[in-house]
CSV table of C-alpha atoms in Angstrom, one decimal:
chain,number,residue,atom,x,y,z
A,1,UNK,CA,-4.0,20.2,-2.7
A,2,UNK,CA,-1.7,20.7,0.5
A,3,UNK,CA,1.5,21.0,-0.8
A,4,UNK,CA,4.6,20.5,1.4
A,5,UNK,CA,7.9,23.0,1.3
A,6,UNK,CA,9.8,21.2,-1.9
A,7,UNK,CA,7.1,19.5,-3.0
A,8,UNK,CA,5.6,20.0,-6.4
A,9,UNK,CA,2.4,18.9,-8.1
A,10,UNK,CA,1.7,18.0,-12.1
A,11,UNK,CA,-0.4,16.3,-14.1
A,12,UNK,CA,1.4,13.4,-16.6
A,13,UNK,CA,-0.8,13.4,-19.9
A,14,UNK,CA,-0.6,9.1,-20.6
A,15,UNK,CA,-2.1,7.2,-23.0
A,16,UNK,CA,-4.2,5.6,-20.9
A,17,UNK,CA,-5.6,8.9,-18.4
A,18,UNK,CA,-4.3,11.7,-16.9
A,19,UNK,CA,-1.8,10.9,-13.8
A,20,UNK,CA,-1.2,14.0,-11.1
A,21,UNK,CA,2.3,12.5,-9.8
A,22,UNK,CA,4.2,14.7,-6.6
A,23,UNK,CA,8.2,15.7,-7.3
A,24,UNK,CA,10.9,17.0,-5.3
A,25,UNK,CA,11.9,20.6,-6.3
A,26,UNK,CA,15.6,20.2,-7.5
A,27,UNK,CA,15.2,16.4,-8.5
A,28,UNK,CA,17.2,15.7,-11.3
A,29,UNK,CA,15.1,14.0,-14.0
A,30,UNK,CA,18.5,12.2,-15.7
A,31,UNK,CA,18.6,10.5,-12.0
A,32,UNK,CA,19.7,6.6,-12.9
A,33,UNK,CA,17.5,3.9,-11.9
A,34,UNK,CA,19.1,3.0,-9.2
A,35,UNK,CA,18.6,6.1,-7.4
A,36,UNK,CA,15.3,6.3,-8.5
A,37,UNK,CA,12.3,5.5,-6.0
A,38,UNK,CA,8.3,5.5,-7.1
A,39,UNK,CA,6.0,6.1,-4.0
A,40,UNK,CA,2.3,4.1,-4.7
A,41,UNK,CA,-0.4,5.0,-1.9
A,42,UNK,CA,-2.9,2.8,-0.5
A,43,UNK,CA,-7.1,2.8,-0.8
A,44,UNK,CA,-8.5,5.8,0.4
A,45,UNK,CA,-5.3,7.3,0.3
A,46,UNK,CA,-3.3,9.7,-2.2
A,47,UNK,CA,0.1,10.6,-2.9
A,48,UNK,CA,-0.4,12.9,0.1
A,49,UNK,CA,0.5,10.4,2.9
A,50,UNK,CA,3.6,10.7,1.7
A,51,UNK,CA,5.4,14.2,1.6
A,52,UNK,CA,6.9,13.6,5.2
A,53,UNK,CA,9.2,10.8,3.7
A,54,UNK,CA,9.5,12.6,0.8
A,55,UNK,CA,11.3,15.7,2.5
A,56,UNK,CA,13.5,13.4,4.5
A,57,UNK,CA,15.0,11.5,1.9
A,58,UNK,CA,18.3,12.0,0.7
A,59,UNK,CA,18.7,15.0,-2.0
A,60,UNK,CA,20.5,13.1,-4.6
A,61,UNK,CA,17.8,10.5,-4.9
A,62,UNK,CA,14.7,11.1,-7.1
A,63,UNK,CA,11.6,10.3,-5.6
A,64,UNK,CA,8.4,10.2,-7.5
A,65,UNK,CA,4.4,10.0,-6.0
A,66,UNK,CA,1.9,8.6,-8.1
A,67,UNK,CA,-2.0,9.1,-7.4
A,68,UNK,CA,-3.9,6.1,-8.4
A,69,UNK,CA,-6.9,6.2,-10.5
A,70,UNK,CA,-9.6,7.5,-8.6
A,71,UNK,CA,-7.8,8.7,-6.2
A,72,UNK,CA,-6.3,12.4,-5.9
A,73,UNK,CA,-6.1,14.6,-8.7
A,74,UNK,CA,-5.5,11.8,-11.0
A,75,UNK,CA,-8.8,11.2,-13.7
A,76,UNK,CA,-11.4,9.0,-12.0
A,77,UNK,CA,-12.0,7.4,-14.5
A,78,UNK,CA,-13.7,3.6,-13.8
A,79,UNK,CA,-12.1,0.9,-12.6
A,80,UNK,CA,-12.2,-2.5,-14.4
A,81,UNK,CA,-12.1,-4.7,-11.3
A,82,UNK,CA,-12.4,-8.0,-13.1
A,83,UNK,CA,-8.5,-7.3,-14.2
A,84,UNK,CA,-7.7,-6.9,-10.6
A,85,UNK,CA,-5.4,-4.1,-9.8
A,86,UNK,CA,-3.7,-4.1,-13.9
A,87,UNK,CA,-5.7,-0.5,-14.3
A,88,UNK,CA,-3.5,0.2,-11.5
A,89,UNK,CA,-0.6,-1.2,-12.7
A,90,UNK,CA,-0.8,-0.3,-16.4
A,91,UNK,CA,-1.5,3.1,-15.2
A,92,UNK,CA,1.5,3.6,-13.5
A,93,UNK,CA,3.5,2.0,-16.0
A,94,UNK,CA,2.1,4.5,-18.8
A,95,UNK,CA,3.1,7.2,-16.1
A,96,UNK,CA,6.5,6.1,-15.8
A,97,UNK,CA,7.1,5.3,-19.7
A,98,UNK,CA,6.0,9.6,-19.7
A,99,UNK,CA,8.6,10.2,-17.1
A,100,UNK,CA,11.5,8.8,-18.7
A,101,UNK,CA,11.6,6.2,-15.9
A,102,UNK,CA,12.4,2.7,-17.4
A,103,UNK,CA,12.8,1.1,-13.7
A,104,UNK,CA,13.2,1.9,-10.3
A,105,UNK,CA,12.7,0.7,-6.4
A,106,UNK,CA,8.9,0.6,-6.0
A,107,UNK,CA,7.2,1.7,-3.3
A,108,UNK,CA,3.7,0.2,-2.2
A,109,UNK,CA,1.5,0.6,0.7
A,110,UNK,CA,-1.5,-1.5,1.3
A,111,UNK,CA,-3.8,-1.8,-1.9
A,112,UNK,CA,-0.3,0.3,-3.1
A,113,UNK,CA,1.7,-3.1,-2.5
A,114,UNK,CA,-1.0,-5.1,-4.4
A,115,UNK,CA,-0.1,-2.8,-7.3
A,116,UNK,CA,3.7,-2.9,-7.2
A,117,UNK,CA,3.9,-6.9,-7.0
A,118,UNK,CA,1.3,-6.5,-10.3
A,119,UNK,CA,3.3,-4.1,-11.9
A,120,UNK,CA,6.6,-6.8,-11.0
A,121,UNK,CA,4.7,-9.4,-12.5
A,122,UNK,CA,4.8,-7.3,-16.0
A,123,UNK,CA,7.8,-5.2,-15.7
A,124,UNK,CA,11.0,-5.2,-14.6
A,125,UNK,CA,12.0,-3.5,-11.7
A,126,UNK,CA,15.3,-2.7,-9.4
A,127,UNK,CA,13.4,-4.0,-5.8
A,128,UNK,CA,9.8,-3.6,-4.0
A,129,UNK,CA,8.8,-2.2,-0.8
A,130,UNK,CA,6.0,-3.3,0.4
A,131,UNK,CA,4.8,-1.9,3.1
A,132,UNK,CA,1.4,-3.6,5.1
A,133,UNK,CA,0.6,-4.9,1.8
A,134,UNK,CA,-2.6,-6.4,0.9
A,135,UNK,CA,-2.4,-10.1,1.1
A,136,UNK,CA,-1.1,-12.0,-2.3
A,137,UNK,CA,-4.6,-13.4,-2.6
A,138,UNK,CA,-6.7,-10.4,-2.3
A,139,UNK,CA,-8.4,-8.7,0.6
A,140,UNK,CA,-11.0,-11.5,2.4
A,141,UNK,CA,-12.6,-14.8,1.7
A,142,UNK,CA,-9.7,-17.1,1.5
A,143,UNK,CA,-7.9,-20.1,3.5
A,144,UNK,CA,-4.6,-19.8,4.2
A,145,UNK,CA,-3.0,-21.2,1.0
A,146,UNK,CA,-5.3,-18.9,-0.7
A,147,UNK,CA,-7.8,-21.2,-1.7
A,148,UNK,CA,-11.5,-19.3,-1.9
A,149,UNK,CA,-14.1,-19.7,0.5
A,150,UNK,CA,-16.6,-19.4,-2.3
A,151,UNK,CA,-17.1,-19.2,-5.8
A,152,UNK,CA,-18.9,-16.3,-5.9
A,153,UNK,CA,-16.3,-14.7,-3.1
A,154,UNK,CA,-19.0,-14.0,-0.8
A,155,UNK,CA,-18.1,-11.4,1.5
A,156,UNK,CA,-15.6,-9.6,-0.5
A,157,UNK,CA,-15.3,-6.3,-2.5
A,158,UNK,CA,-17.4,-3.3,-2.6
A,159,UNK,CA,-20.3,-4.4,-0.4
A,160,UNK,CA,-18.1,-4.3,2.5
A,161,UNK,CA,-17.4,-0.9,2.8
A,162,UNK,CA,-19.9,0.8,5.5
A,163,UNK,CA,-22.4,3.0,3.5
A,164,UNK,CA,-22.2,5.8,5.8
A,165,UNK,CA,-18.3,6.2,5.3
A,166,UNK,CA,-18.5,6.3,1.8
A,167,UNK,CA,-21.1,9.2,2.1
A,168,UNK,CA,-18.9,11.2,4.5
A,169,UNK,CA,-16.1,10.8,1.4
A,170,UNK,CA,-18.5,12.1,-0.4
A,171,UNK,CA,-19.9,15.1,1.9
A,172,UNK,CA,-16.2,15.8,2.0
A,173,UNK,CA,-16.8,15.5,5.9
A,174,UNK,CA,-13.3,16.5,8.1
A,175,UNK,CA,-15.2,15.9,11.3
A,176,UNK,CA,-14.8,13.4,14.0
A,177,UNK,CA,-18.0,13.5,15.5
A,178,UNK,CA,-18.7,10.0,14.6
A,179,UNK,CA,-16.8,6.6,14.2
A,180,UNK,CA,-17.5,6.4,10.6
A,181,UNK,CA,-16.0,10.1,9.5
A,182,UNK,CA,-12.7,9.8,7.9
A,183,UNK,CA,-10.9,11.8,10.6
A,184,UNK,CA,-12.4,9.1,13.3
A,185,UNK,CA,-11.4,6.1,10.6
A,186,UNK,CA,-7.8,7.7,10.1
A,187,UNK,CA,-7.2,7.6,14.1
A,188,UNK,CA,-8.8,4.1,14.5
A,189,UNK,CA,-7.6,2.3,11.7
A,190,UNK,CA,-4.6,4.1,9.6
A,191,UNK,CA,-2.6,4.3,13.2
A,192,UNK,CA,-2.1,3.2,16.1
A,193,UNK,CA,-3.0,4.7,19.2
A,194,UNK,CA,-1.2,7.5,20.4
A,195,UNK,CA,-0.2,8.4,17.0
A,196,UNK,CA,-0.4,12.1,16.4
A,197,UNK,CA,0.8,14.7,13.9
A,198,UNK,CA,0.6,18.6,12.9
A,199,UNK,CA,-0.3,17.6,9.4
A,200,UNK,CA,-3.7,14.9,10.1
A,201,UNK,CA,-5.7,17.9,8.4
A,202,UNK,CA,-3.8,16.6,5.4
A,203,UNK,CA,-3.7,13.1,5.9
A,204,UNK,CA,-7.5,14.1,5.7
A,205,UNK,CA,-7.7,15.8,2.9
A,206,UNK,CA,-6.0,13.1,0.7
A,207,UNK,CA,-8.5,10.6,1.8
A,208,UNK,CA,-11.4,13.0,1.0
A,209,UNK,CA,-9.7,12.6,-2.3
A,210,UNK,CA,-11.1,9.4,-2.9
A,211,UNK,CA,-13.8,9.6,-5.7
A,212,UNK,CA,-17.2,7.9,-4.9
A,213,UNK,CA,-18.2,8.0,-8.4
A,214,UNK,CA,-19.4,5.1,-10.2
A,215,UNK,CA,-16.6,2.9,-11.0
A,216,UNK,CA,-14.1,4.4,-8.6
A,217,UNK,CA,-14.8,4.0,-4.4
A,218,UNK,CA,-15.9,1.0,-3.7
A,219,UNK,CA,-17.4,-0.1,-6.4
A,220,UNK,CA,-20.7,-2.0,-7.2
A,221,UNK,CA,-21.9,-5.0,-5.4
A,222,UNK,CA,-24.5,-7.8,-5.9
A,223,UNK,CA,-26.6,-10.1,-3.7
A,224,UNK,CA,-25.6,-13.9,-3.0
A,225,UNK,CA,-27.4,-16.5,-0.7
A,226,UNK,CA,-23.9,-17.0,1.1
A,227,UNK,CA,-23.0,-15.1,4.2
A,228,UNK,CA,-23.2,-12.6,4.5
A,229,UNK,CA,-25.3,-11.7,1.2
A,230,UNK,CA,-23.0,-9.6,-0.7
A,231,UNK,CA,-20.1,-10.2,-3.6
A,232,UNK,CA,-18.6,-8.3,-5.5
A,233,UNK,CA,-18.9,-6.4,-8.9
A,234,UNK,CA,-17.2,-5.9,-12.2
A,235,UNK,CA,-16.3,-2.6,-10.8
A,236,UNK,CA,-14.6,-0.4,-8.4
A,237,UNK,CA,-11.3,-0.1,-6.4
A,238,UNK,CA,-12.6,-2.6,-3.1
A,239,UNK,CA,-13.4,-5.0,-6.1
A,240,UNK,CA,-10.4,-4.9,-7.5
A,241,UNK,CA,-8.6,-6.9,-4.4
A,242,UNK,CA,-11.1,-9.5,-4.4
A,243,UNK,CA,-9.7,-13.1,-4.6
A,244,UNK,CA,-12.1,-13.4,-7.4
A,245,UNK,CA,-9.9,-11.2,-9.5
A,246,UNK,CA,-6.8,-10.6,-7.6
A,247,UNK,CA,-4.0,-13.0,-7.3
A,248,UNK,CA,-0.3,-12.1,-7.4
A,249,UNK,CA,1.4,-14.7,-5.5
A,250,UNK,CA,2.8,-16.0,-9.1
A,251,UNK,CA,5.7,-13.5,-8.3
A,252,UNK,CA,7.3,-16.9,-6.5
A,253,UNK,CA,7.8,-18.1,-10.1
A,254,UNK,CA,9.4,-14.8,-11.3
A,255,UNK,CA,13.1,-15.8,-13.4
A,256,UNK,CA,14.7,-12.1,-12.3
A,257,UNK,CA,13.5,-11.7,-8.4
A,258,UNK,CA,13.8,-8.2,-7.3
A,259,UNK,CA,14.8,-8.1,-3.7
A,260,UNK,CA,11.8,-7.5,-1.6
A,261,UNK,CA,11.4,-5.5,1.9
A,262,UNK,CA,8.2,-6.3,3.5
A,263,UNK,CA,7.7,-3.6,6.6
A,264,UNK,CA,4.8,-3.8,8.6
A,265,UNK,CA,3.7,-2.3,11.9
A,266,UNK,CA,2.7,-5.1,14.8
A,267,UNK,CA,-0.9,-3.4,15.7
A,268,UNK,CA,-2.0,-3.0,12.1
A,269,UNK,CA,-5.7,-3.0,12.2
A,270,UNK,CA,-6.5,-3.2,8.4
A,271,UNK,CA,-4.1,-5.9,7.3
A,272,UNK,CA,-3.4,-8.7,9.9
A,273,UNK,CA,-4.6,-12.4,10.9
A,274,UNK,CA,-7.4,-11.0,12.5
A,275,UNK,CA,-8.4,-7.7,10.4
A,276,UNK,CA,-10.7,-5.5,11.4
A,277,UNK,CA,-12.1,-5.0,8.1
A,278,UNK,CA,-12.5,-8.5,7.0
A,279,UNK,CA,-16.4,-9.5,7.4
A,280,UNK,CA,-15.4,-13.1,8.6
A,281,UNK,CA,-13.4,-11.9,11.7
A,282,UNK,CA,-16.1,-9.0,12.4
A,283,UNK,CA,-18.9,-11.9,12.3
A,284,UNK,CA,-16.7,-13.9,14.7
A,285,UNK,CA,-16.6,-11.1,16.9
A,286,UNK,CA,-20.6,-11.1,16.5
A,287,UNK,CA,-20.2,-7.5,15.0
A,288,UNK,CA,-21.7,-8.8,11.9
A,289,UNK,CA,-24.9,-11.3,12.9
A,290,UNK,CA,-25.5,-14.6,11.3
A,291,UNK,CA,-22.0,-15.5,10.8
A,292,UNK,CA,-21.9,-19.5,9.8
A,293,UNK,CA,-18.6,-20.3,11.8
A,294,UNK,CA,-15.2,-20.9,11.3
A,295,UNK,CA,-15.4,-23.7,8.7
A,296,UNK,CA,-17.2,-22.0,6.5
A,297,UNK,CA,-16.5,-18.3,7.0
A,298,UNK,CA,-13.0,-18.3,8.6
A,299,UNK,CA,-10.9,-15.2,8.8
A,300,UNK,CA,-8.1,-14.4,6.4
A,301,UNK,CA,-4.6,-15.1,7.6
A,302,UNK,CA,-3.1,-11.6,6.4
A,303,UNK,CA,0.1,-11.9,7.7
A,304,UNK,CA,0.8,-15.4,7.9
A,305,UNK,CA,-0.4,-15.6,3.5
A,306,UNK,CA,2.3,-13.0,3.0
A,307,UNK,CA,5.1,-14.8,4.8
A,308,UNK,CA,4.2,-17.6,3.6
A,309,UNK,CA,4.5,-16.3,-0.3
A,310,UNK,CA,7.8,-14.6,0.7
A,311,UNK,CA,9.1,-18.0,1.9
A,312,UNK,CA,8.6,-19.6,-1.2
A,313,UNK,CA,10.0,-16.2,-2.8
A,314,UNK,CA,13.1,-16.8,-0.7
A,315,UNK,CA,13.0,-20.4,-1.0
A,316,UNK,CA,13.2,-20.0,-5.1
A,317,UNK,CA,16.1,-17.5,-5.1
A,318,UNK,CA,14.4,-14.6,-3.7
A,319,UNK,CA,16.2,-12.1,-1.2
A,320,UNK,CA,13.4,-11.2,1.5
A,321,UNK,CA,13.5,-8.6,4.1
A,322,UNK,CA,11.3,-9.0,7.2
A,323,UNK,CA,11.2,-5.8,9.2
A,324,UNK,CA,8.2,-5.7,12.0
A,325,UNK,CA,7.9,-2.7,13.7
A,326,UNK,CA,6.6,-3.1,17.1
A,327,UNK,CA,3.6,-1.0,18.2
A,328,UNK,CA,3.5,0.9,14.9
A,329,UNK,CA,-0.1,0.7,13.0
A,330,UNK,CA,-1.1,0.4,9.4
A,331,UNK,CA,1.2,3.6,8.4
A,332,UNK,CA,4.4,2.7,9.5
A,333,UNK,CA,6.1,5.7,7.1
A,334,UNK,CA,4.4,8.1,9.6
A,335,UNK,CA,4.5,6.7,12.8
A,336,UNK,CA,8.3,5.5,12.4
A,337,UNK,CA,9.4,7.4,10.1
A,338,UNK,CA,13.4,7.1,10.8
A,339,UNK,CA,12.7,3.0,10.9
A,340,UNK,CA,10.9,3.4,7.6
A,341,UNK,CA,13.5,5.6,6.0
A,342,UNK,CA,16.5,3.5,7.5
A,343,UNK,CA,14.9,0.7,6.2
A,344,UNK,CA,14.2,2.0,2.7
A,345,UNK,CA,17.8,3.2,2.2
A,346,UNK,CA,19.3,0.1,3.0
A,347,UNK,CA,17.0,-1.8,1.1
A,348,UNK,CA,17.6,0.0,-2.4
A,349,UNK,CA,21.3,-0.2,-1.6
A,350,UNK,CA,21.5,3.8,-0.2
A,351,UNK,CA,23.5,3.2,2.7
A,352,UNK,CA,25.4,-0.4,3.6
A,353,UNK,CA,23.8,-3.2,5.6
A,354,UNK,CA,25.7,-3.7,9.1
A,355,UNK,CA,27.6,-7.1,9.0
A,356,UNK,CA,26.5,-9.9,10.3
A,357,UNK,CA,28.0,-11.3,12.2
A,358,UNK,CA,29.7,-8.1,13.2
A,359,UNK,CA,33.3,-8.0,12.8
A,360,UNK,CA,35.5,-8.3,15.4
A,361,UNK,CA,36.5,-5.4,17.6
A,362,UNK,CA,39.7,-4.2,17.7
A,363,UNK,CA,41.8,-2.6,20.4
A,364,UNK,CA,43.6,0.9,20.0
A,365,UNK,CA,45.9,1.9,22.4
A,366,UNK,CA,47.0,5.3,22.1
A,367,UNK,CA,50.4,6.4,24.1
A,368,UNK,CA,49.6,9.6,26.5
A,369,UNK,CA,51.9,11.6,24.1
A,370,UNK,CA,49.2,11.6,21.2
């Protein structure tokens, strides 16, 4: 495990497993709440990804990374996908209990923002990040106001993770001599092109993290007579954010509303209206053959499912930050990282908003004398 200058490892011993969480050397563990902020990674990911931001935040702050199950150093032990991401969430809520951590700003990324809204639907908590979050409804085979395609969710979960990726995971392959290696899927789809950085052997490393056991990466699958002939299983982390068993736009109906920052970067390739990695929009592309068409196999509107949640959040009471970054990919806290931060800070109350409108400027004339 790659650890940065003033970052520390350890394994939390919960109830429920054994959870490797990252720390800030000097972090004060009697921090209050509010200046208390839990980092959650996204799939194929581990706590990792996010050292950089961990460095650069402010000293008096303590900031926590949490490896999910099945991911990092954290036991890989099996995923019960039918409860969506709540292994996830109950997981880092046992971790947090260990901690002394009663509440704090959440941090999610991707599958990672699927888990904080869970965790928000059973806990309180001070406010949620969410950064290029997995739709409210789960990753593929859904309408816009999250209605399914199909009963069976044909074309979601664990069957739609390419076979030969998975086996580079588990060759523990750091190559980029093909598309499918980690390295080449990093550069593709985690950034944006142009994106580069000292520290991708890392970035590397935590996804080879990922355990391909049974149970954990992606999960099992079984056969359907729908397009395109796969659903998903009872297991596995791509299961879990199937809109057979994932669903957490009930956080509209929440009684406390944390405030909620939703940051995204404008080229994200994973998690947009037209996602690389949703089956529908790669069979309208003709990438995946035999796709039935638009009325039956539409793609998922990402973006447009998770504004249109936040809206309602808003609309109910909710306070909802929209920050797009333009250009930036699915990793926005490494490829802007003074945006993210700013944003962050801000958000959790850190540093003041500027006023809007601004106030007006006033004129100091000084003689010569002074």
């Amino acid at each position: 495990m790659t650890l940065f200058d003033g970052i520390t490892a350890r394994l939390i011993e919960t109830d429920r497993l054994g959870v490797n969480v990252l720390e800030r050397v000097g972090d004060d563990p009697s921090t209050p709440p509010e200046h208390t902020v839990v980092l959650v990674h996204g799939n194929v990911a581990s706590s990792l990804f996010w050292q950089e931001i961990m460095q650069d935040l402010p000293s008096d702050l303590r900031v926590v990374a949490v490896d999910l199950r099945g991911f990092g150093r954290t036991e890989h032990t099996p995923i019960d996908a039918t409860r969506g991401v709540r292994d996830f969430s109950d997981d880092l809520h046992a971790t947090l209990e260990a901690l002394g951590i009663a509440s704090a700003h959440l941090v999610g990324w991707s599958l990672g923002g699927g888990v904080v809204l869970q965790y928000a639907l059973d806990h309180p908590v001070l406010s949620l990040t969410l950064q290029s979050p997995v739709s409210p409804y789960g990753f593929g085979g859904t309408r816009r106001d999250g209605s399914r395609l199909d009963d069976e969710g044909a074309g979601t979960g664990a069957g739609a993770a390419n076979p030969d990726f998975v086996q580079r995971l588990t060759d523990g392959d750091t190559s980029a001599d093909a598309p499918t290696s980690p390295r080449s899927v990093f550069r593709s789809t985690y950034v944006a092109p142009g994106y580069t950085s000292e520290h991708e052997d890392v970035w590397v490393e935590a996804m080879l993290s990922t355990s391909t056991a049974v149970g954990n990466y992606p999960g099992e699958s079984v056969t359907t007579a729908a397009w395109p002939g796969f659903a998903p299983g009872r297991t596995g982390a791509l299961n879990t954010l199937s809109p057979l068993f994932f669903d957490v736009s009930g956080i509209v109906d929440l009684a406390d509303k944390p405030p909620v920052l939703w940051i995204y970067g404008t080229a994200d390739a994973i998690v947009s209206d037209a996602s690389f990695s949703d089956v529908n929009h790669l069979g309208a592309l003709g990438v995946v053959p035999g796709w039935p068409g638009d009325e039956i196999a539409p793609a998922q509107p990402m973006v447009s499912q998770t504004r249109d949640v936040l809206s309602a959040y808003a609309a109910r009471g909710g306070e909802v930050t929209e920050v797009p970054v333009e250009g930036a990919g699915h990793s926005v806290h490494l490829e802007r990282p003074s945006a993210f931060r700013r944003a962050l800070l801000t958000h959790i109350g850190y540093v003041g908003r500027p006023a809007d409108p601004a106030p007006p400027t006033e004129a100091i004339i000084l003689r010569s004398a002074d």
